[in-house]
Amino acid sequence: VAVYIDEDLAEPGPYGYDAELITDLMSELGTNDIDVVLLNRAPPLLYHRVLRDGKLLVTRDLAATTTRAGYALSRYFDFIPQLRKQAAARRFANRSRQE
């Protein structure tokens, strides 16, 4: 479950808002197999995957959600050159090991 929260309005418990949310979801859904991502703190690649593969269930402000998604995509596209460098370094390392 990925959520974006207004950190000014969220009341964090002693272990943080995400821990409180996980506890509530586990209780309501009757399972411990729950992962929660706070999109406020998500790295660009993870936020992109959430936007690409996830399903929007609830939004209270579609304009704000769209603005955040646009900003997240911009950060992701800015990050692509770094991802390409990392992939090239892995390929080089793998070739070096094979020799």
mmCIF file of N, CA and C in Angstrom:
data_model
loop_
_atom_site.group_PDB
_atom_site.id
_atom_site.type_symbol
_atom_site.label_atom_id
_atom_site.label_comp_id
_atom_site.label_asym_id
_atom_site.label_seq_id
_atom_site.Cartn_x
_atom_site.Cartn_y
_atom_site.Cartn_z
ATOM 1 N N VAL A 1 0.852 -1.153 0.000
ATOM 2 C CA VAL A 1 0.000 0.000 0.000
ATOM 3 C C VAL A 1 0.906 1.227 0.000
ATOM 4 N N ALA A 2 0.673 2.099 -0.932
ATOM 5 C CA ALA A 2 1.438 3.344 -1.005
ATOM 6 C C ALA A 2 0.491 4.499 -0.700
ATOM 7 N N VAL A 3 0.924 5.375 0.187
ATOM 8 C CA VAL A 3 0.087 6.514 0.563
ATOM 9 C C VAL A 3 0.919 7.783 0.570
ATOM 10 N N TYR A 4 0.248 8.868 0.280
ATOM 11 C CA TYR A 4 0.847 10.193 0.422
ATOM 12 C C TYR A 4 0.056 10.886 1.517
ATOM 13 N N ILE A 5 0.755 11.403 2.512
ATOM 14 C CA ILE A 5 0.053 12.026 3.634
ATOM 15 C C ILE A 5 0.447 13.489 3.752
ATOM 16 N N ASP A 6 -0.436 14.252 4.323
ATOM 17 C CA ASP A 6 -0.116 15.631 4.688
ATOM 18 C C ASP A 6 0.558 15.550 6.050
ATOM 19 N N GLU A 7 1.868 15.671 6.060
ATOM 20 C CA GLU A 7 2.625 15.465 7.293
ATOM 21 C C GLU A 7 2.293 16.505 8.359
ATOM 22 N N ASP A 8 1.759 17.639 7.954
ATOM 23 C CA ASP A 8 1.363 18.649 8.934
ATOM 24 C C ASP A 8 0.108 18.223 9.691
ATOM 25 N N LEU A 9 -0.739 17.419 9.038
ATOM 26 C CA LEU A 9 -1.992 16.999 9.658
ATOM 27 C C LEU A 9 -1.902 15.624 10.307
ATOM 28 N N ALA A 10 -0.971 14.801 9.860
ATOM 29 C CA ALA A 10 -0.846 13.445 10.400
ATOM 30 C C ALA A 10 -0.309 13.497 11.823
ATOM 31 N N GLU A 11 -0.906 12.701 12.662
ATOM 32 C CA GLU A 11 -0.444 12.615 14.043
ATOM 33 C C GLU A 11 0.404 11.358 14.179
ATOM 34 N N PRO A 12 1.719 11.513 14.157
ATOM 35 C CA PRO A 12 2.556 10.321 14.238
ATOM 36 C C PRO A 12 2.502 9.704 15.632
ATOM 37 N N GLY A 13 2.407 8.381 15.643
ATOM 38 C CA GLY A 13 2.485 7.679 16.918
ATOM 39 C C GLY A 13 3.939 7.586 17.342
ATOM 40 N N PRO A 14 4.202 6.848 18.399
ATOM 41 C CA PRO A 14 5.584 6.749 18.885
ATOM 42 C C PRO A 14 6.535 6.101 17.876
ATOM 43 N N TYR A 15 6.000 5.305 16.944
ATOM 44 C CA TYR A 15 6.847 4.625 15.956
ATOM 45 C C TYR A 15 6.690 5.201 14.555
ATOM 46 N N GLY A 16 5.934 6.277 14.417
ATOM 47 C CA GLY A 16 5.744 6.913 13.123
ATOM 48 C C GLY A 16 4.402 6.568 12.497
ATOM 49 N N TYR A 17 3.994 7.402 11.574
ATOM 50 C CA TYR A 17 2.689 7.232 10.932
ATOM 51 C C TYR A 17 2.615 5.926 10.165
ATOM 52 N N ASP A 18 3.692 5.565 9.455
ATOM 53 C CA ASP A 18 3.653 4.342 8.659
ATOM 54 C C ASP A 18 3.482 3.109 9.540
ATOM 55 N N ALA A 19 4.108 3.081 10.709
ATOM 56 C CA ALA A 19 3.948 1.947 11.622
ATOM 57 C C ALA A 19 2.508 1.863 12.127
ATOM 58 N N GLU A 20 1.920 3.004 12.432
ATOM 59 C CA GLU A 20 0.525 3.027 12.878
ATOM 60 C C GLU A 20 -0.401 2.519 11.771
ATOM 61 N N LEU A 21 -0.147 2.948 10.549
ATOM 62 C CA LEU A 21 -0.970 2.522 9.420
ATOM 63 C C LEU A 21 -0.830 1.023 9.175
ATOM 64 N N ILE A 22 0.388 0.506 9.230
ATOM 65 C CA ILE A 22 0.604 -0.933 9.049
ATOM 66 C C ILE A 22 -0.169 -1.713 10.110
ATOM 67 N N THR A 23 -0.084 -1.272 11.348
ATOM 68 C CA THR A 23 -0.788 -1.950 12.439
ATOM 69 C C THR A 23 -2.291 -1.950 12.200
ATOM 70 N N ASP A 24 -2.836 -0.809 11.810
ATOM 71 C CA ASP A 24 -4.275 -0.720 11.542
ATOM 72 C C ASP A 24 -4.676 -1.620 10.377
ATOM 73 N N LEU A 25 -3.888 -1.622 9.303
ATOM 74 C CA LEU A 25 -4.214 -2.457 8.142
ATOM 75 C C LEU A 25 -4.126 -3.942 8.478
ATOM 76 N N MET A 26 -3.109 -4.344 9.235
ATOM 77 C CA MET A 26 -2.986 -5.748 9.626
ATOM 78 C C MET A 26 -4.195 -6.177 10.447
ATOM 79 N N SER A 27 -4.626 -5.321 11.336
ATOM 80 C CA SER A 27 -5.783 -5.630 12.172
ATOM 81 C C SER A 27 -7.057 -5.743 11.334
ATOM 82 N N GLU A 28 -7.282 -4.783 10.441
ATOM 83 C CA GLU A 28 -8.500 -4.773 9.622
ATOM 84 C C GLU A 28 -8.528 -5.900 8.589
ATOM 85 N N LEU A 29 -7.367 -6.199 7.995
ATOM 86 C CA LEU A 29 -7.320 -7.202 6.929
ATOM 87 C C LEU A 29 -7.037 -8.607 7.451
ATOM 88 N N GLY A 30 -6.655 -8.715 8.704
ATOM 89 C CA GLY A 30 -6.402 -10.021 9.295
ATOM 90 C C GLY A 30 -5.176 -10.729 8.738
ATOM 91 N N THR A 31 -4.166 -9.968 8.350
ATOM 92 C CA THR A 31 -2.935 -10.557 7.828
ATOM 93 C C THR A 31 -1.744 -9.694 8.225
ATOM 94 N N ASN A 32 -0.602 -10.342 8.354
ATOM 95 C CA ASN A 32 0.631 -9.603 8.635
ATOM 96 C C ASN A 32 1.401 -9.301 7.365
ATOM 97 N N ASP A 33 0.893 -9.746 6.237
ATOM 98 C CA ASP A 33 1.576 -9.578 4.950
ATOM 99 C C ASP A 33 1.225 -8.218 4.348
ATOM 100 N N ILE A 34 1.687 -7.168 5.006
ATOM 101 C CA ILE A 34 1.372 -5.794 4.602
ATOM 102 C C ILE A 34 2.672 -5.005 4.476
ATOM 103 N N ASP A 35 2.811 -4.290 3.391
ATOM 104 C CA ASP A 35 3.907 -3.337 3.222
ATOM 105 C C ASP A 35 3.291 -1.970 2.970
ATOM 106 N N VAL A 36 3.837 -0.968 3.603
ATOM 107 C CA VAL A 36 3.358 0.400 3.414
ATOM 108 C C VAL A 36 4.530 1.266 2.986
ATOM 109 N N VAL A 37 4.292 2.065 1.963
ATOM 110 C CA VAL A 37 5.285 3.023 1.486
ATOM 111 C C VAL A 37 4.678 4.410 1.615
ATOM 112 N N LEU A 38 5.382 5.283 2.312
ATOM 113 C CA LEU A 38 4.966 6.683 2.347
ATOM 114 C C LEU A 38 5.582 7.365 1.135
ATOM 115 N N LEU A 39 4.755 7.765 0.208
ATOM 116 C CA LEU A 39 5.252 8.375 -1.023
ATOM 117 C C LEU A 39 5.975 9.682 -0.753
ATOM 118 N N ASN A 40 5.680 10.314 0.364
ATOM 119 C CA ASN A 40 6.382 11.550 0.732
ATOM 120 C C ASN A 40 7.889 11.331 0.768
ATOM 121 N N ARG A 41 8.302 10.117 1.151
ATOM 122 C CA ARG A 41 9.728 9.822 1.345
ATOM 123 C C ARG A 41 10.269 8.811 0.347
ATOM 124 N N ALA A 42 9.468 8.426 -0.621
ATOM 125 C CA ALA A 42 9.874 7.370 -1.555
ATOM 126 C C ALA A 42 10.926 7.874 -2.541
ATOM 127 N N PRO A 43 11.928 7.037 -2.829
ATOM 128 C CA PRO A 43 12.904 7.411 -3.855
ATOM 129 C C PRO A 43 12.248 7.434 -5.239
ATOM 130 N N PRO A 44 12.856 8.121 -6.197
ATOM 131 C CA PRO A 44 12.238 8.289 -7.516
ATOM 132 C C PRO A 44 11.844 6.979 -8.203
ATOM 133 N N LEU A 45 12.691 5.967 -8.130
ATOM 134 C CA LEU A 45 12.388 4.705 -8.809
ATOM 135 C C LEU A 45 11.160 4.035 -8.201
ATOM 136 N N LEU A 46 11.070 4.013 -6.886
ATOM 137 C CA LEU A 46 9.918 3.395 -6.226
ATOM 138 C C LEU A 46 8.639 4.163 -6.524
ATOM 139 N N TYR A 47 8.687 5.484 -6.450
ATOM 140 C CA TYR A 47 7.500 6.298 -6.739
ATOM 141 C C TYR A 47 7.042 6.043 -8.177
ATOM 142 N N HIS A 48 7.990 5.949 -9.109
ATOM 143 C CA HIS A 48 7.647 5.670 -10.500
ATOM 144 C C HIS A 48 6.950 4.320 -10.628
ATOM 145 N N ARG A 49 7.477 3.303 -9.942
ATOM 146 C CA ARG A 49 6.868 1.964 -10.009
ATOM 147 C C ARG A 49 5.453 1.979 -9.440
ATOM 148 N N VAL A 50 5.241 2.736 -8.383
ATOM 149 C CA VAL A 50 3.898 2.860 -7.812
ATOM 150 C C VAL A 50 2.963 3.498 -8.833
ATOM 151 N N LEU A 51 3.413 4.563 -9.475
ATOM 152 C CA LEU A 51 2.574 5.226 -10.479
ATOM 153 C C LEU A 51 2.325 4.322 -11.679
ATOM 154 N N ARG A 52 3.357 3.594 -12.098
ATOM 155 C CA ARG A 52 3.248 2.748 -13.288
ATOM 156 C C ARG A 52 2.410 1.498 -13.033
ATOM 157 N N ASP A 53 2.653 0.839 -11.898
ATOM 158 C CA ASP A 53 2.051 -0.471 -11.665
ATOM 159 C C ASP A 53 0.906 -0.453 -10.660
ATOM 160 N N GLY A 54 0.780 0.623 -9.908
ATOM 161 C CA GLY A 54 -0.222 0.667 -8.850
ATOM 162 C C GLY A 54 -1.594 1.066 -9.358
ATOM 163 N N LYS A 55 -2.522 1.040 -8.436
ATOM 164 C CA LYS A 55 -3.898 1.396 -8.746
ATOM 165 C C LYS A 55 -4.346 2.450 -7.737
ATOM 166 N N LEU A 56 -4.772 3.593 -8.228
ATOM 167 C CA LEU A 56 -5.242 4.659 -7.344
ATOM 168 C C LEU A 56 -6.595 4.251 -6.767
ATOM 169 N N LEU A 57 -6.663 4.176 -5.453
ATOM 170 C CA LEU A 57 -7.903 3.774 -4.798
ATOM 171 C C LEU A 57 -8.688 4.964 -4.277
ATOM 172 N N VAL A 58 -7.987 5.924 -3.680
ATOM 173 C CA VAL A 58 -8.659 7.077 -3.073
ATOM 174 C C VAL A 58 -7.791 8.309 -3.257
ATOM 175 N N THR A 59 -8.423 9.411 -3.586
ATOM 176 C CA THR A 59 -7.744 10.702 -3.548
ATOM 177 C C THR A 59 -8.741 11.731 -3.052
ATOM 178 N N ARG A 60 -8.262 12.597 -2.218
ATOM 179 C CA ARG A 60 -9.137 13.650 -1.699
ATOM 180 C C ARG A 60 -8.983 14.934 -2.489
ATOM 181 N N ASP A 61 -7.904 15.019 -3.260
ATOM 182 C CA ASP A 61 -7.626 16.227 -4.037
ATOM 183 C C ASP A 61 -6.932 15.800 -5.325
ATOM 184 N N LEU A 62 -7.704 15.604 -6.379
ATOM 185 C CA LEU A 62 -7.163 15.084 -7.634
ATOM 186 C C LEU A 62 -6.122 16.024 -8.231
ATOM 187 N N ALA A 63 -6.333 17.322 -8.117
ATOM 188 C CA ALA A 63 -5.353 18.275 -8.658
ATOM 189 C C ALA A 63 -4.012 18.134 -7.938
ATOM 190 N N ALA A 64 -4.041 18.028 -6.621
ATOM 191 C CA ALA A 64 -2.795 17.866 -5.860
ATOM 192 C C ALA A 64 -2.140 16.528 -6.171
ATOM 193 N N THR A 65 -2.946 15.480 -6.314
ATOM 194 C CA THR A 65 -2.413 14.156 -6.652
ATOM 195 C C THR A 65 -1.735 14.194 -8.012
ATOM 196 N N THR A 66 -2.353 14.844 -8.968
ATOM 197 C CA THR A 66 -1.784 14.954 -10.308
ATOM 198 C C THR A 66 -0.494 15.768 -10.288
ATOM 199 N N THR A 67 -0.477 16.838 -9.527
ATOM 200 C CA THR A 67 0.734 17.659 -9.402
ATOM 201 C C THR A 67 1.873 16.852 -8.795
ATOM 202 N N ARG A 68 1.584 16.103 -7.723
ATOM 203 C CA ARG A 68 2.616 15.269 -7.092
ATOM 204 C C ARG A 68 3.118 14.200 -8.053
ATOM 205 N N ALA A 69 2.207 13.598 -8.811
ATOM 206 C CA ALA A 69 2.610 12.573 -9.780
ATOM 207 C C ALA A 69 3.517 13.178 -10.846
ATOM 208 N N GLY A 70 3.188 14.358 -11.320
ATOM 209 C CA GLY A 70 4.033 15.025 -12.312
ATOM 210 C C GLY A 70 5.412 15.330 -11.766
ATOM 211 N N TYR A 71 5.467 15.790 -10.531
ATOM 212 C CA TYR A 71 6.752 16.076 -9.890
ATOM 213 C C TYR A 71 7.559 14.787 -9.717
ATOM 214 N N ALA A 72 6.885 13.712 -9.307
ATOM 215 C CA ALA A 72 7.570 12.425 -9.118
ATOM 216 C C ALA A 72 8.112 11.903 -10.442
ATOM 217 N N LEU A 73 7.345 12.036 -11.503
ATOM 218 C CA LEU A 73 7.825 11.592 -12.818
ATOM 219 C C LEU A 73 9.011 12.432 -13.271
ATOM 220 N N SER A 74 8.973 13.718 -12.998
ATOM 221 C CA SER A 74 10.098 14.581 -13.343
ATOM 222 C C SER A 74 11.362 14.142 -12.609
ATOM 223 N N ARG A 75 11.233 13.837 -11.316
ATOM 224 C CA ARG A 75 12.385 13.346 -10.534
ATOM 225 C C ARG A 75 12.892 12.028 -11.104
ATOM 226 N N TYR A 76 11.962 11.142 -11.501
ATOM 227 C CA TYR A 76 12.353 9.851 -12.069
ATOM 228 C C TYR A 76 13.124 10.053 -13.371
ATOM 229 N N PHE A 77 12.607 10.898 -14.256
ATOM 230 C CA PHE A 77 13.289 11.117 -15.537
ATOM 231 C C PHE A 77 14.646 11.789 -15.330
ATOM 232 N N ASP A 78 14.768 12.619 -14.307
ATOM 233 C CA ASP A 78 16.075 13.188 -13.966
ATOM 234 C C ASP A 78 17.033 12.110 -13.463
ATOM 235 N N PHE A 79 16.493 11.049 -12.897
ATOM 236 C CA PHE A 79 17.275 9.966 -12.304
ATOM 237 C C PHE A 79 17.703 8.915 -13.335
ATOM 238 N N ILE A 80 17.051 8.868 -14.492
ATOM 239 C CA ILE A 80 17.342 7.841 -15.503
ATOM 240 C C ILE A 80 18.817 7.800 -15.893
ATOM 241 N N PRO A 81 19.499 8.921 -16.133
ATOM 242 C CA PRO A 81 20.929 8.819 -16.473
ATOM 243 C C PRO A 81 21.745 8.089 -15.404
ATOM 244 N N GLN A 82 21.418 8.312 -14.143
ATOM 245 C CA GLN A 82 22.121 7.605 -13.065
ATOM 246 C C GLN A 82 21.823 6.110 -13.127
ATOM 247 N N LEU A 83 20.573 5.741 -13.406
ATOM 248 C CA LEU A 83 20.221 4.323 -13.536
ATOM 249 C C LEU A 83 20.998 3.676 -14.676
ATOM 250 N N ARG A 84 21.149 4.385 -15.775
ATOM 251 C CA ARG A 84 21.903 3.847 -16.913
ATOM 252 C C ARG A 84 23.373 3.652 -16.549
ATOM 253 N N LYS A 85 23.944 4.594 -15.806
ATOM 254 C CA LYS A 85 25.336 4.447 -15.368
ATOM 255 C C LYS A 85 25.488 3.235 -14.457
ATOM 256 N N GLN A 86 24.533 3.038 -13.562
ATOM 257 C CA GLN A 86 24.589 1.886 -12.665
ATOM 258 C C GLN A 86 24.493 0.580 -13.449
ATOM 259 N N ALA A 87 23.600 0.534 -14.431
ATOM 260 C CA ALA A 87 23.451 -0.673 -15.250
ATOM 261 C C ALA A 87 24.725 -0.949 -16.032
ATOM 262 N N ALA A 88 25.339 0.083 -16.583
ATOM 263 C CA ALA A 88 26.592 -0.089 -17.330
ATOM 264 C C ALA A 88 27.698 -0.587 -16.408
ATOM 265 N N ALA A 89 27.758 -0.073 -15.195
ATOM 266 C CA ALA A 89 28.779 -0.519 -14.237
ATOM 267 C C ALA A 89 28.568 -1.982 -13.868
ATOM 268 N N ARG A 90 27.300 -2.405 -13.708
ATOM 269 C CA ARG A 90 27.025 -3.821 -13.415
ATOM 270 C C ARG A 90 27.433 -4.714 -14.574
ATOM 271 N N ARG A 91 27.126 -4.276 -15.808
ATOM 272 C CA ARG A 91 27.517 -5.072 -16.984
ATOM 273 C C ARG A 91 29.032 -5.189 -17.063
ATOM 274 N N PHE A 92 29.735 -4.090 -16.817
ATOM 275 C CA PHE A 92 31.197 -4.104 -16.847
ATOM 276 C C PHE A 92 31.749 -5.048 -15.777
ATOM 277 N N ALA A 93 31.186 -4.981 -14.579
ATOM 278 C CA ALA A 93 31.642 -5.843 -13.485
ATOM 279 C C ALA A 93 31.387 -7.309 -13.810
ATOM 280 N N ASN A 94 30.242 -7.607 -14.404
ATOM 281 C CA ASN A 94 29.929 -8.994 -14.771
ATOM 282 C C ASN A 94 30.880 -9.505 -15.838
ATOM 283 N N ARG A 95 31.199 -8.669 -16.824
ATOM 284 C CA ARG A 95 32.153 -9.073 -17.865
ATOM 285 C C ARG A 95 33.537 -9.299 -17.273
ATOM 286 N N SER A 96 33.926 -8.452 -16.343
ATOM 287 C CA SER A 96 35.243 -8.581 -15.713
ATOM 288 C C SER A 96 35.345 -9.884 -14.927
ATOM 289 N N ARG A 97 34.259 -10.293 -14.291
ATOM 290 C CA ARG A 97 34.262 -11.544 -13.526
ATOM 291 C C ARG A 97 34.334 -12.756 -14.440
ATOM 292 N N GLN A 98 33.737 -12.661 -15.618
ATOM 293 C CA GLN A 98 33.708 -13.790 -16.547
ATOM 294 C C GLN A 98 35.056 -14.014 -17.211
ATOM 295 N N GLU A 99 35.906 -13.009 -17.233
ATOM 296 C CA GLU A 99 37.209 -13.141 -17.903
ATOM 297 C C GLU A 99 38.223 -13.801 -17.040
#
